[in-house]
Short mmCIF file of C-alpha atoms in Angstrom, two decimals:
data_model
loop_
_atom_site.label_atom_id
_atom_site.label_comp_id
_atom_site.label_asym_id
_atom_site.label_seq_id
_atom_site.Cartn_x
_atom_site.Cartn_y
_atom_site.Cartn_z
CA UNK J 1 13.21 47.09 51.40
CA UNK J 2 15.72 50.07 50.54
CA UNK J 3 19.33 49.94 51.32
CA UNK J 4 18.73 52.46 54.39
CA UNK J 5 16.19 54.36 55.57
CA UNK J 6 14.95 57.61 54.20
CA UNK J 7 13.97 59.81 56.91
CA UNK J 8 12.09 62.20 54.51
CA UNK J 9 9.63 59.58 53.70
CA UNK J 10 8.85 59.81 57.30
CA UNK J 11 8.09 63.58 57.59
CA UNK J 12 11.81 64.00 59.47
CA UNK J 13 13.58 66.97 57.91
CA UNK J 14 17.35 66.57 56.91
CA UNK J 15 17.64 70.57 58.78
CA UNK J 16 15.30 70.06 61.72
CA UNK J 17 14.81 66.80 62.40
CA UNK J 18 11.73 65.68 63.97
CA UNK J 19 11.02 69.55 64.95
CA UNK J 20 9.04 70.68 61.97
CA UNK J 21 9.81 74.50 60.57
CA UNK J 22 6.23 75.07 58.77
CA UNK J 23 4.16 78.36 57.90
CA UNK J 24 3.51 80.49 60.10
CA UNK J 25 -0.41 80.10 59.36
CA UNK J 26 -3.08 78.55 57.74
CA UNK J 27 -5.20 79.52 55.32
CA UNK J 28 -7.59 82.72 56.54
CA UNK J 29 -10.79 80.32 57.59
CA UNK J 30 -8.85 78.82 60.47
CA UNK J 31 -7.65 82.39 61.52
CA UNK J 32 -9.69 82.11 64.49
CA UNK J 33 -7.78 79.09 65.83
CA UNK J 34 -4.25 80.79 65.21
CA UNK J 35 -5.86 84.22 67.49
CA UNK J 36 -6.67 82.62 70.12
CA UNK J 37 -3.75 80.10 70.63
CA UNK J 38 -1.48 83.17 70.13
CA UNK J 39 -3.00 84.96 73.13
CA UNK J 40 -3.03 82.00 75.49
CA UNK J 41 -0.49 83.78 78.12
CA UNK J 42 -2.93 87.03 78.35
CA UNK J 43 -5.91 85.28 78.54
CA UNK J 44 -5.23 82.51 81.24
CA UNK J 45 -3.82 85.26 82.95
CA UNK J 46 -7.11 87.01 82.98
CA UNK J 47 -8.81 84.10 83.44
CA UNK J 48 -10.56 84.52 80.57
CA UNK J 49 -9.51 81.73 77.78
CA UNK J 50 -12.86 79.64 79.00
CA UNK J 51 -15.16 82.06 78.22
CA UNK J 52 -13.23 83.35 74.68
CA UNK J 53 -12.92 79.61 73.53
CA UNK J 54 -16.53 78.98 74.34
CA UNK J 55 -17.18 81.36 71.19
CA UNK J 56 -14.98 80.13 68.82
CA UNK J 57 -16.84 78.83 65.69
CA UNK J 58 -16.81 75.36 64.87
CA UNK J 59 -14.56 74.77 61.89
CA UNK J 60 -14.14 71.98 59.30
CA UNK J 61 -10.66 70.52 59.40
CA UNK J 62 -11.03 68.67 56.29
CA UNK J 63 -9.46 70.69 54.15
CA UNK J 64 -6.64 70.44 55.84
CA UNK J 65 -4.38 67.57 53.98
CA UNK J 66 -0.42 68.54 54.59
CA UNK J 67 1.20 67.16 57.19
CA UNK J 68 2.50 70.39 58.19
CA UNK J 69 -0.61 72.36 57.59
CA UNK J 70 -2.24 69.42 60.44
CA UNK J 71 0.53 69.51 63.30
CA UNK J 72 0.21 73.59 62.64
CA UNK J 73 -3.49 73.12 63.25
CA UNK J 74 -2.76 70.80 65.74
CA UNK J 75 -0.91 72.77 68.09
CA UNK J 76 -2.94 75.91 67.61
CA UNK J 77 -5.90 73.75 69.39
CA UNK J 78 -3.95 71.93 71.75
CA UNK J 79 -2.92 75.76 72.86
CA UNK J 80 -6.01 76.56 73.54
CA UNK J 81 -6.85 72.97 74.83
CA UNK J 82 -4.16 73.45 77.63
CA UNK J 83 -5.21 77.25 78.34
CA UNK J 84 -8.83 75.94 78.69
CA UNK J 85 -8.13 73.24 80.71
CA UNK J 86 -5.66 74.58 83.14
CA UNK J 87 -6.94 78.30 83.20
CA UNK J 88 -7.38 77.92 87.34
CA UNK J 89 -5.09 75.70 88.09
CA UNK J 90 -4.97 71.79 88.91
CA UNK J 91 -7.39 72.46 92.01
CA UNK J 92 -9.97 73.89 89.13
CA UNK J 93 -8.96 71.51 86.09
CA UNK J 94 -11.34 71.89 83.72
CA UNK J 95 -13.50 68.59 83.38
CA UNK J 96 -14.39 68.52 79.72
CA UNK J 97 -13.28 70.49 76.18
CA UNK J 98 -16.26 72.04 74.37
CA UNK J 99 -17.84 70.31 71.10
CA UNK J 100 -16.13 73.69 68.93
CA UNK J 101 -12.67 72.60 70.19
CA UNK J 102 -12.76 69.06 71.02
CA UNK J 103 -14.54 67.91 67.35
CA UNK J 104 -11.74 69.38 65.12
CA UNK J 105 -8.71 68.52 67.30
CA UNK J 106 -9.78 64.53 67.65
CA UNK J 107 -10.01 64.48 63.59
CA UNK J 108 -6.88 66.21 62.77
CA UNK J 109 -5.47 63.81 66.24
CA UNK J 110 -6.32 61.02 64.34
CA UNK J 111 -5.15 61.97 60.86
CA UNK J 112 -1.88 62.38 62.83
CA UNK J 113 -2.24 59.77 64.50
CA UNK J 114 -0.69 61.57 67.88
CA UNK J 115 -3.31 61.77 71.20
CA UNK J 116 -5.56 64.87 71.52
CA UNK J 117 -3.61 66.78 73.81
CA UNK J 118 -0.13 68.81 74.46
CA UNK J 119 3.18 66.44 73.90
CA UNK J 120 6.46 66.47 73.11
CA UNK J 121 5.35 66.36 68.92
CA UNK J 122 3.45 70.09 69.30
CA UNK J 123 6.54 71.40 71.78
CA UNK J 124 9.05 70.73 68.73
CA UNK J 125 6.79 72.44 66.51
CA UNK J 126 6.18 75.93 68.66
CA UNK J 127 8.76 77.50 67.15
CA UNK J 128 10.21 79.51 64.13
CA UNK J 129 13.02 81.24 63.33
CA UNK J 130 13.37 85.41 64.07
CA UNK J 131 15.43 86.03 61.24
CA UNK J 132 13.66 83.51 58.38
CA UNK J 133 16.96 83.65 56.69
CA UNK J 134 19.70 83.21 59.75
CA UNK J 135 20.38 80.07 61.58
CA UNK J 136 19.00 77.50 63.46
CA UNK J 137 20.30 78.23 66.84
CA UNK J 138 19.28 78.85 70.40
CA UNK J 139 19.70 82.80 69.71
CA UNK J 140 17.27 82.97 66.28
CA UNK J 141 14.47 80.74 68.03
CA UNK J 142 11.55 81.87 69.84
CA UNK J 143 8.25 80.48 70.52
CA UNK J 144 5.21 80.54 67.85
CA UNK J 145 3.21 80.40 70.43
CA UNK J 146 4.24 81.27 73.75
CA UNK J 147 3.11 79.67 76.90
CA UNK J 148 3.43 80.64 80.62
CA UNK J 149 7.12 80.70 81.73
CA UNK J 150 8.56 83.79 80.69
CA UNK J 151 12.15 83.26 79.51
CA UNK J 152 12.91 79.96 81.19
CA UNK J 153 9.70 78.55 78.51
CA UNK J 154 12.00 80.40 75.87
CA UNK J 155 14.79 78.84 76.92
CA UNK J 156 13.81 75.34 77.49
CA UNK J 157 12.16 75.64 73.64
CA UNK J 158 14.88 77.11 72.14
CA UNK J 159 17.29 73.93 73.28
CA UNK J 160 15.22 71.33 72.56
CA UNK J 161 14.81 72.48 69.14
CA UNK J 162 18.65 72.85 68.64
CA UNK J 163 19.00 69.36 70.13
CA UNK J 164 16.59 67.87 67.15
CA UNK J 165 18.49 70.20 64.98
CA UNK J 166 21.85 68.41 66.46
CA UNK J 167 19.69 65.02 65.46
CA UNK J 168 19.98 65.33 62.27
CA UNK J 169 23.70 65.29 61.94
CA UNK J 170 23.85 61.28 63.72
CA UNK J 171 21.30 60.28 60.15
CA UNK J 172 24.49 59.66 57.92
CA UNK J 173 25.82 57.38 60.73
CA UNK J 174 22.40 55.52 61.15
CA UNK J 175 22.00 55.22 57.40
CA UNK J 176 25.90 53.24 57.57
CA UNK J 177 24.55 51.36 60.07
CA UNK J 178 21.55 50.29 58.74
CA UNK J 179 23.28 49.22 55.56
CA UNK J 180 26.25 47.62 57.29
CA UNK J 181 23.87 45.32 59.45
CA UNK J 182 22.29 44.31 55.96
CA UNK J 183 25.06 43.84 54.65
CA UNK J 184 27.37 42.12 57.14
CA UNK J 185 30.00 45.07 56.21
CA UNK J 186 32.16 45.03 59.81
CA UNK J 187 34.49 47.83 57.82
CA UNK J 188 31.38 50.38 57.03
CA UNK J 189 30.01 48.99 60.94
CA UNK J 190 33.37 50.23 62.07
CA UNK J 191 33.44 53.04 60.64
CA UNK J 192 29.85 54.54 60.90
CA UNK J 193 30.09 53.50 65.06
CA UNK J 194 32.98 55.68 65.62
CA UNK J 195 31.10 58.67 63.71
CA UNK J 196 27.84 58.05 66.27
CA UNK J 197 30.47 58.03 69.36
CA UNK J 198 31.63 61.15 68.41
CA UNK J 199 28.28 62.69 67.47
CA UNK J 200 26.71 61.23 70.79
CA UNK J 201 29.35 62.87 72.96
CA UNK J 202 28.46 66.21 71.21
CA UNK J 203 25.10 65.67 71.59
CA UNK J 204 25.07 64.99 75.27
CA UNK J 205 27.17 68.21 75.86
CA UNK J 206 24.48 70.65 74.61
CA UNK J 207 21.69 68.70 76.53
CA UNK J 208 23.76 69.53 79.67
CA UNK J 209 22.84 73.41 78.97
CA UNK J 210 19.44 73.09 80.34
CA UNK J 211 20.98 73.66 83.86
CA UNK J 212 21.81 77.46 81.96
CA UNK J 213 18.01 78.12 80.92
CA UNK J 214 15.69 77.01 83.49
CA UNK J 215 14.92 77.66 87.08
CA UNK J 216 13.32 74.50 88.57
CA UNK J 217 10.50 75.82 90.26
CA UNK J 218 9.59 77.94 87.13
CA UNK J 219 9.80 74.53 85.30
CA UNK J 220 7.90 72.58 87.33
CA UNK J 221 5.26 75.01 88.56
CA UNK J 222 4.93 77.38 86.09
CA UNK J 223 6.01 75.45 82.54
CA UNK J 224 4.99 72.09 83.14
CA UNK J 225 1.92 72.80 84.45
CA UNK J 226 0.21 73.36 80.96
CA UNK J 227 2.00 70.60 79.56
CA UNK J 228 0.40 67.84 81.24
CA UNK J 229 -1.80 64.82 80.39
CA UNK J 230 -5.51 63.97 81.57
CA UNK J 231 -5.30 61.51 83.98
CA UNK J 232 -5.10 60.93 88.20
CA UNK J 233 -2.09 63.16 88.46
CA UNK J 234 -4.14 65.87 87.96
CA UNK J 235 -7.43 65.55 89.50
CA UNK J 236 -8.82 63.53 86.43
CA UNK J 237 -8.53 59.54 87.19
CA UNK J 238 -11.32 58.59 84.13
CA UNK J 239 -9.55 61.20 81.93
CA UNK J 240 -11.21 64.31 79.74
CA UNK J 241 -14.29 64.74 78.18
CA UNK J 242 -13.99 65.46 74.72
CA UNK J 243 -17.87 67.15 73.85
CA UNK J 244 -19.58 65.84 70.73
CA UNK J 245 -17.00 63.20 70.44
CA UNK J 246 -17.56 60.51 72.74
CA UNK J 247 -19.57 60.37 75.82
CA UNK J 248 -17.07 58.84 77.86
CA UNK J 249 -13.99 60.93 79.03
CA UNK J 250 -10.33 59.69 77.61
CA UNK J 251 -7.18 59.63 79.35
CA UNK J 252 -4.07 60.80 78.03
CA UNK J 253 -1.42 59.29 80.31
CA UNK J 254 1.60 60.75 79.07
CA UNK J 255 2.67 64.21 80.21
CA UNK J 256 4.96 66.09 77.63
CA UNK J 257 8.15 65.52 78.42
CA UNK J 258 11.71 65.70 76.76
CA UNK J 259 11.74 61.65 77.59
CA UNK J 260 9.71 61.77 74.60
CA UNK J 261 12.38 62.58 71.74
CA UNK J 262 12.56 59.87 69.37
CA UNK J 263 16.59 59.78 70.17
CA UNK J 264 16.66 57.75 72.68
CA UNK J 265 14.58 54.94 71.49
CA UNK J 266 16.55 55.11 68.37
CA UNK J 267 19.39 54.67 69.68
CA UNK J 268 18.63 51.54 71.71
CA UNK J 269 17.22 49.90 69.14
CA UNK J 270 20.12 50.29 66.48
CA UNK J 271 22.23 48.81 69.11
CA UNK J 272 19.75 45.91 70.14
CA UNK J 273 19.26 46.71 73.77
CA UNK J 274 17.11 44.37 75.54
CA UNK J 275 14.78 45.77 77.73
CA UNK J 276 12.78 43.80 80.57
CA UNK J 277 8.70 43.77 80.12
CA UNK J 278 8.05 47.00 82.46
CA UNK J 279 10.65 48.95 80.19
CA UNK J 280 9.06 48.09 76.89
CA UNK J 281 6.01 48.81 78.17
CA UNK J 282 7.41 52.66 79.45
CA UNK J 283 8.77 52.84 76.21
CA UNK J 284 5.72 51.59 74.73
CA UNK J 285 3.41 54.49 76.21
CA UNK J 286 6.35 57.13 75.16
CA UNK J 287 5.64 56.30 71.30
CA UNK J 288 1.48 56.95 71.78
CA UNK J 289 3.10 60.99 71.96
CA UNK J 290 4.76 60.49 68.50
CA UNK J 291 2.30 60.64 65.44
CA UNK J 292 2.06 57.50 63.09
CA UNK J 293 4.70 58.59 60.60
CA UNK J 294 7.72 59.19 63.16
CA UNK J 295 6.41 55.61 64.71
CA UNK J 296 6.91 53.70 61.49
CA UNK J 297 10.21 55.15 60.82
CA UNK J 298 11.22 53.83 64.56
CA UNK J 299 9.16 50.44 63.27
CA UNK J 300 11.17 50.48 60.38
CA UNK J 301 14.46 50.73 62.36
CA UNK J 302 13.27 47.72 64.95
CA UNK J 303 12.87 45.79 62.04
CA UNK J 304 15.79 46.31 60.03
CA UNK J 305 17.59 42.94 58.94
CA UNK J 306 20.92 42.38 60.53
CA UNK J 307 21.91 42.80 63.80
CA UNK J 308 24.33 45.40 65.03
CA UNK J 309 24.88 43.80 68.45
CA UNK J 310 25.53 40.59 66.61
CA UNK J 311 27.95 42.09 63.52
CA UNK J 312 29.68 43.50 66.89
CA UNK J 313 30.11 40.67 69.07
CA UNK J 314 30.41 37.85 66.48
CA UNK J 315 33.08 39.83 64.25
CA UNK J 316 36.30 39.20 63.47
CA UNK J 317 37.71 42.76 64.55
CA UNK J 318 37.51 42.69 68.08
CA UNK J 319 37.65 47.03 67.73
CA UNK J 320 34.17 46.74 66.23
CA UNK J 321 33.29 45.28 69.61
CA UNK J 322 35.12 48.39 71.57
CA UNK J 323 33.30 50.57 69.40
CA UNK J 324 29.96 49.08 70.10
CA UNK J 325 30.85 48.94 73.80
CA UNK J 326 32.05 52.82 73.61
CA UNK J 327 28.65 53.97 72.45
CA UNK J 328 26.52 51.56 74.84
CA UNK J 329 28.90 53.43 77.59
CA UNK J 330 28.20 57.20 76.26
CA UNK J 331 24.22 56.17 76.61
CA UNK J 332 24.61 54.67 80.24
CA UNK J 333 26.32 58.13 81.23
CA UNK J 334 23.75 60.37 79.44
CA UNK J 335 20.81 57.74 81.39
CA UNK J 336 22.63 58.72 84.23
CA UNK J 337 22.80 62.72 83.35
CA UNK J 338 19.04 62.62 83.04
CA UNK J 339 18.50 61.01 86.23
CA UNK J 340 20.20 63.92 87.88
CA UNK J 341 18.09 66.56 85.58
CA UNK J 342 14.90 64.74 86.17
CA UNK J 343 15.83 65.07 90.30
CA UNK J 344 16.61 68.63 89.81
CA UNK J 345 13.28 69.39 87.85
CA UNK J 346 10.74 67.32 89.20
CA UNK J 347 11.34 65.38 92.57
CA UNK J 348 12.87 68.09 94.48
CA UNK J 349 10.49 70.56 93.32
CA UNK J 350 7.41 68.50 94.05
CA UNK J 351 8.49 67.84 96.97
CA UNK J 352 8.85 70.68 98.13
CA UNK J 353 5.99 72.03 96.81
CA UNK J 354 3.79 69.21 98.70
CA UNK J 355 6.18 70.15 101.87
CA UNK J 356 4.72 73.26 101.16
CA UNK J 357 1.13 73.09 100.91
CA UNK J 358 1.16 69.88 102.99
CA UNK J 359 -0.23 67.98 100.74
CA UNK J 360 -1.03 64.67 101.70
CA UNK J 361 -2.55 62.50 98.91
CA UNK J 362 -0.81 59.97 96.33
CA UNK J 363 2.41 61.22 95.24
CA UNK J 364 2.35 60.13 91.45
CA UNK J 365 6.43 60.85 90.96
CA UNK J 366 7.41 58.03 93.08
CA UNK J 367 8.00 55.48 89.95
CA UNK J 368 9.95 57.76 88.31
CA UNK J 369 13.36 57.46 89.58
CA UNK J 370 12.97 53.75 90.04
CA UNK J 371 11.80 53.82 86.35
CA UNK J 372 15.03 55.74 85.05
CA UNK J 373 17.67 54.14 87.29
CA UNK J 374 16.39 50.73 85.77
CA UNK J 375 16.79 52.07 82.35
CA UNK J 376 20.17 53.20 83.15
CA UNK J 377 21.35 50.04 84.75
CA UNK J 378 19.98 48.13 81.74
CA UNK J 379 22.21 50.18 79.40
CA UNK J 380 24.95 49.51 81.44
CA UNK J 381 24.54 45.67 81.16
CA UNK J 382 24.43 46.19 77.63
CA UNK J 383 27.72 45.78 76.58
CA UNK J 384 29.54 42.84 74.96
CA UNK J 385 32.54 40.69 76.44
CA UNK J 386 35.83 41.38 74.42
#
């Protein structure tokens, strides 16, 4: 085992993180994918992505071998997945994706290794750059694809890909750590801790800007609504049939979510967090959004040698222990910031929208905040005794 991790090795870019800046198309066969996915807006608002994906030719993915040429492809058929799917709403979800569709995104799904449906991987990869040559902020980012939402969709995009661009600045402070825990080095532990406070704080800051670029209902109603898995909360409890695939439909659980960025995870398990058997199992279903590359790098972290929660609380510098503590405090606080963002976003606007249309069956939110207070009171029972 290396020194540190290498987060290249893992398809991570040292510029853009886990959000993957790749060509802007793929080679002229596929074309007809990369069309369609590019009018999704237009033609769910005519009502007419069904019928326009029902003609698309069945293509051979095979020759598709890059990583970045597959989550291109990827997203362009998860586009037209959740246009198909959610063309008439949740009362008219569409109960199975056609053989031309469904056969090409379950291969390229599985060379991935991500599920065959929208998630937090394709979000962080609908995007480029409007100037190729300027900067990677909020301003030069817009949508390769853009779906229903308008300028809050922009918005939300355009921060979540400056927050994985943010990422990458914590990797020299994992890399310390990672080599400090090895190594037993309390000075380099010290050291790298106090760069991750001070990154983290940052970090939290820009993820309070959502409240700037999104209307709630817009997110909820509008946004989310093409972003969501193929299960009960939707009107399909045995899942989606994938034609000429399988004969039996498959649920995809997870809705795409910002809960999915690697970050998080990361974070807890550098710092050795225990979590209780309901947790892990939440966290658990969060990693079946990532593909198999970005779950071996978190493997890789889980089973680094050393502890960090053990170089902290059995050192002989009790400020290693206060640094340790410091950063288990900045996580509780951000647990507690998304608490508040997820209750802006979701549970006020479903409820109100049920209020609304009185709707009376099975309100599939109510684990949530039960879910994420637990999580945040873990973290705060994280931290050592000095």
């Amino acid at each position: 085992m290396s020194e540190t991790v290498q987060f290249e090795e893992f398809e991570v870019s040292q510029v853009t993180g886990f959000a993957a800046e790749f060509a802007d198309s793929l080679p002229d066969y596929y074309s007809p994918w990369q069309e369609l996915a590019s009018q999704t807006v237009d033609l769910v608002t005519a009502q007419k992505m069904r019928s326009e994906t029902e003609k698309l030719p069945l293509l051979d993915p095979s020759q598709l071998t890059d990583f970045k040429d597959l989550r291109l492809a990827h997203l362009q058929l998860v586009m037209i997945t959740a246009g198909y799917a959610w063309e008439q709403g949740a009362e008219h979800v569409a109960q199975a994706i056609p053989a031309n569709v469904a056969i090409p995104l379950c291969e390229i799904s599985d060379k991935l290794g991500v599920q065959p449906g929208m998630s937090y991987f394709d979000i962080i990869g609908n995007w480029t750059r409007r100037d190729k040559h300027g900067p990677y902020s909020r301003q030069n980012i817009q949508p390769k694809y853009m779906l229903p939402g308008g300028e809050d969709y922009v918005g939300f995009l355009s921060l979540a890909i400056q927050m994985e661009v943010y990422f990458t600045k914590s990797f020299p402070a994992i890399q310390s750590i990672l080599t400090a825990t090895k190594e037993k080095d309390e000075v380099l532990a010290l050291s790298a801790l106090k760069d991750l406070q001070s990154w983290f704080k940052e970090y939290s800051s820009l993820a309070k800007e959502f409240h700037n670029v999104m209307q709630p209902d817009i997110f909820f109603r509008v946004i989310t609504s093409f972003l969501r898995g193929f299960n009960e909360t939707c009107g399909l409890p045995d899942g989606m049939l994938y034609e000429g695939v399988t004969d039996r439909p498959r649920r995809i659980v997870i809705n795409s979510a910002a809960s999915q960025a690697t970050v998080f995870q990361i974070m807890d398990t550098l710092l050795g967090v225990q979590y209780p058997e309901d947790k892990q199992a939440f966290f658990k279903k969060l990693r079946t959004s990532w593909c198999e590359k970005h779950r071996q790098l978190f493997e890789m972290i889980q089973q680094w040698p050393g502890s960090l929660r053990d170089l902290a609380e059995k050192n002989s510098n009790p400020e290693l222990t206060l640094a340790y503590n410091a950063l288990v405090d900045s996580i509780k606080e951000f647990r507690s910031y998304h608490v508040q963002l997820v209750t802006k976003y979701t549970v006020i606007p479903n409820k109100r929208l049920r209020s609304e249309f009185n709707i009376e069956s099975p309100d599939h939110f109510t684990y949530l905040m039960p879910l994420l207070k637990g999580i945040r009171d873990v973290s705060a029972t994280s931290k050592l005794e000095v």
